Amino acid sequence: MTSYVTLTPEDVARTLGTSPWWVREQARRGRIPHLRVGRGQIRFLPEHVDALFRLITVDCVAEDAKPAVTTSSDLSALGPTVKSLAAHRRRPHVAGDRQLS
C-alpha cells in the first residue's frame, strides 16, 4: 500500500503566507485540486500545492510588449439601459424632493 503525505489547509496557508480561510475557499469553489475526506475535511497532496503555485503565479510581461491603451471618457454613445433608467428613476415618496408635483 502506498502512503501519502497530506497537508491541511493550515499547512498550505502557512506555506503560501495566506489565511486558511482563503485556501479552503479556493478549494470549495473548485479553483484548486484537493481531497475531501471524512466529514468534508479538505486535504492537499504535495502535487496539489504545486498546482496551486502554478495557478497563482503571475508571469512578467515586458514593458514594450504591453499594448497601448487608449481611453475615451465619452460614454454618451452607450446610452442608458432599461436597468440604469429604472435604477435612477425618481422616487416620489422621498421627503424633500423638489421635483414632486
PDB file of C-alpha atoms in Angstrom:
ATOM      1  CA  MET A   1       0.000   0.000   0.000  1.00  0.00           C
ATOM      2  CA  THR A   2       1.250   3.454  -0.895  1.00  0.00           C
ATOM      3  CA  SER A   3       1.477   6.015   1.884  1.00  0.00           C
ATOM      4  CA  TYR A   4       0.552   9.587   1.075  1.00  0.00           C
ATOM      5  CA  VAL A   5       1.545  12.762   2.830  1.00  0.00           C
ATOM      6  CA  THR A   6      -1.460  15.044   3.112  1.00  0.00           C
ATOM      7  CA  LEU A   7      -1.484  18.666   4.129  1.00  0.00           C
ATOM      8  CA  THR A   8      -4.209  20.585   5.934  1.00  0.00           C
ATOM      9  CA  PRO A   9      -5.439  23.985   4.726  1.00  0.00           C
ATOM     10  CA  GLU A  10      -3.494  25.469   7.642  1.00  0.00           C
ATOM     11  CA  ASP A  11      -0.265  23.847   6.376  1.00  0.00           C
ATOM     12  CA  VAL A  12      -0.852  25.150   2.847  1.00  0.00           C
ATOM     13  CA  ALA A  13      -1.742  28.617   4.157  1.00  0.00           C
ATOM     14  CA  ARG A  14       1.455  28.739   6.190  1.00  0.00           C
ATOM     15  CA  THR A  15       3.436  27.799   3.063  1.00  0.00           C
ATOM     16  CA  LEU A  16       1.720  30.489   0.977  1.00  0.00           C
ATOM     17  CA  GLY A  17       1.680  33.136   3.683  1.00  0.00           C
ATOM     18  CA  THR A  18      -2.089  33.482   3.467  1.00  0.00           C
ATOM     19  CA  SER A  19      -5.071  32.565   5.616  1.00  0.00           C
ATOM     20  CA  PRO A  20      -6.502  29.052   5.974  1.00  0.00           C
ATOM     21  CA  TRP A  21      -9.909  30.522   5.092  1.00  0.00           C
ATOM     22  CA  TRP A  22      -8.607  31.620   1.663  1.00  0.00           C
ATOM     23  CA  VAL A  23      -7.179  28.171   0.956  1.00  0.00           C
ATOM     24  CA  ARG A  24     -10.449  26.471   1.970  1.00  0.00           C
ATOM     25  CA  GLU A  25     -12.490  28.924  -0.101  1.00  0.00           C
ATOM     26  CA  GLN A  26     -10.430  28.246  -3.226  1.00  0.00           C
ATOM     27  CA  ALA A  27     -10.946  24.512  -2.711  1.00  0.00           C
ATOM     28  CA  ARG A  28     -14.693  24.928  -2.099  1.00  0.00           C
ATOM     29  CA  ARG A  29     -15.060  26.913  -5.292  1.00  0.00           C
ATOM     30  CA  GLY A  30     -13.193  24.229  -7.236  1.00  0.00           C
ATOM     31  CA  ARG A  31     -10.312  26.501  -8.188  1.00  0.00           C
ATOM     32  CA  ILE A  32      -7.597  24.256  -6.786  1.00  0.00           C
ATOM     33  CA  PRO A  33      -7.277  20.469  -6.682  1.00  0.00           C
ATOM     34  CA  HIS A  34      -7.838  18.884  -3.279  1.00  0.00           C
ATOM     35  CA  LEU A  35      -9.075  15.804  -1.440  1.00  0.00           C
ATOM     36  CA  ARG A  36     -12.273  15.551   0.591  1.00  0.00           C
ATOM     37  CA  VAL A  37     -12.084  13.082   3.446  1.00  0.00           C
ATOM     38  CA  GLY A  38     -14.375  12.303   6.334  1.00  0.00           C
ATOM     39  CA  ARG A  39     -16.986  14.924   7.040  1.00  0.00           C
ATOM     40  CA  GLY A  40     -15.970  17.260   4.261  1.00  0.00           C
ATOM     41  CA  GLN A  41     -12.468  17.797   5.579  1.00  0.00           C
ATOM     42  CA  ILE A  42     -10.177  19.264   2.948  1.00  0.00           C
ATOM     43  CA  ARG A  43      -6.685  17.852   2.475  1.00  0.00           C
ATOM     44  CA  PHE A  44      -3.990  18.513  -0.090  1.00  0.00           C
ATOM     45  CA  LEU A  45      -1.289  16.372  -1.651  1.00  0.00           C
ATOM     46  CA  PRO A  46       2.099  17.965  -2.397  1.00  0.00           C
ATOM     47  CA  GLU A  47       1.261  17.941  -6.133  1.00  0.00           C
ATOM     48  CA  HIS A  48      -1.928  19.892  -5.347  1.00  0.00           C
ATOM     49  CA  VAL A  49       0.195  22.579  -3.706  1.00  0.00           C
ATOM     50  CA  ASP A  50       2.479  22.626  -6.768  1.00  0.00           C
ATOM     51  CA  ALA A  51      -0.589  23.080  -8.991  1.00  0.00           C
ATOM     52  CA  LEU A  52      -1.763  25.896  -6.723  1.00  0.00           C
ATOM     53  CA  PHE A  53       1.582  27.669  -7.069  1.00  0.00           C
ATOM     54  CA  ARG A  54       1.379  27.380 -10.860  1.00  0.00           C
ATOM     55  CA  LEU A  55      -2.183  28.711 -10.748  1.00  0.00           C
ATOM     56  CA  ILE A  56      -1.378  31.837  -8.724  1.00  0.00           C
ATOM     57  CA  THR A  57       1.948  32.624 -10.382  1.00  0.00           C
ATOM     58  CA  VAL A  58       1.860  35.837 -12.408  1.00  0.00           C
ATOM     59  CA  ASP A  59       4.210  35.909 -15.382  1.00  0.00           C
ATOM     60  CA  CYS A  60       6.273  39.006 -16.029  1.00  0.00           C
ATOM     61  CA  VAL A  61       5.352  40.984 -19.138  1.00  0.00           C
ATOM     62  CA  ALA A  62       7.991  43.095 -20.864  1.00  0.00           C
ATOM     63  CA  GLU A  63       7.256  46.827 -20.829  1.00  0.00           C
ATOM     64  CA  ASP A  64       7.350  47.155 -24.629  1.00  0.00           C
ATOM     65  CA  ALA A  65       5.087  44.117 -25.096  1.00  0.00           C
ATOM     66  CA  LYS A  66       2.145  45.804 -23.384  1.00  0.00           C
ATOM     67  CA  PRO A  67      -0.495  47.022 -25.835  1.00  0.00           C
ATOM     68  CA  ALA A  68      -1.130  50.741 -25.962  1.00  0.00           C
ATOM     69  CA  VAL A  69      -4.319  51.569 -24.131  1.00  0.00           C
ATOM     70  CA  THR A  70      -6.423  54.419 -25.409  1.00  0.00           C
ATOM     71  CA  THR A  71      -9.300  55.510 -23.258  1.00  0.00           C
ATOM     72  CA  SER A  72     -12.159  57.784 -24.030  1.00  0.00           C
ATOM     73  CA  SER A  73     -14.236  59.468 -21.390  1.00  0.00           C
ATOM     74  CA  ASP A  74     -17.137  59.995 -23.823  1.00  0.00           C
ATOM     75  CA  LEU A  75     -19.666  57.332 -22.885  1.00  0.00           C
ATOM     76  CA  SER A  76     -22.673  59.083 -24.411  1.00  0.00           C
ATOM     77  CA  ALA A  77     -22.663  56.657 -27.344  1.00  0.00           C
ATOM     78  CA  LEU A  78     -23.584  53.847 -24.979  1.00  0.00           C
ATOM     79  CA  GLY A  79     -26.825  55.483 -23.878  1.00  0.00           C
ATOM     80  CA  PRO A  80     -28.979  54.457 -20.936  1.00  0.00           C
ATOM     81  CA  THR A  81     -30.164  50.910 -20.445  1.00  0.00           C
ATOM     82  CA  VAL A  82     -33.501  49.785 -19.085  1.00  0.00           C
ATOM     83  CA  LYS A  83     -31.779  48.729 -15.886  1.00  0.00           C
ATOM     84  CA  SER A  84     -29.958  52.039 -15.426  1.00  0.00           C
ATOM     85  CA  LEU A  85     -33.119  54.028 -16.121  1.00  0.00           C
ATOM     86  CA  ALA A  86     -35.001  52.017 -13.516  1.00  0.00           C
ATOM     87  CA  ALA A  87     -32.184  52.478 -11.011  1.00  0.00           C
ATOM     88  CA  HIS A  88     -32.171  56.245 -11.442  1.00  0.00           C
ATOM     89  CA  ARG A  89     -35.924  56.738 -11.592  1.00  0.00           C
ATOM     90  CA  ARG A  90     -37.148  59.329  -9.106  1.00  0.00           C
ATOM     91  CA  ARG A  91     -38.896  58.028  -6.022  1.00  0.00           C
ATOM     92  CA  PRO A  92     -41.817  60.378  -5.293  1.00  0.00           C
ATOM     93  CA  HIS A  93     -42.095  59.224  -1.687  1.00  0.00           C
ATOM     94  CA  VAL A  94     -38.726  60.711  -0.722  1.00  0.00           C
ATOM     95  CA  ALA A  95     -39.212  63.705   1.568  1.00  0.00           C
ATOM     96  CA  GLY A  96     -37.614  66.924   0.387  1.00  0.00           C
ATOM     97  CA  ASP A  97     -37.703  66.008  -3.307  1.00  0.00           C
ATOM     98  CA  ARG A  98     -38.080  69.297  -5.186  1.00  0.00           C
ATOM     99  CA  GLN A  99     -39.437  67.601  -8.289  1.00  0.00           C
ATOM    100  CA  LEU A 100     -42.613  66.475  -6.562  1.00  0.00           C
ATOM    101  CA  SER A 101     -45.673  67.945  -8.205  1.00  0.00           C
TER     102      SER A 101
END
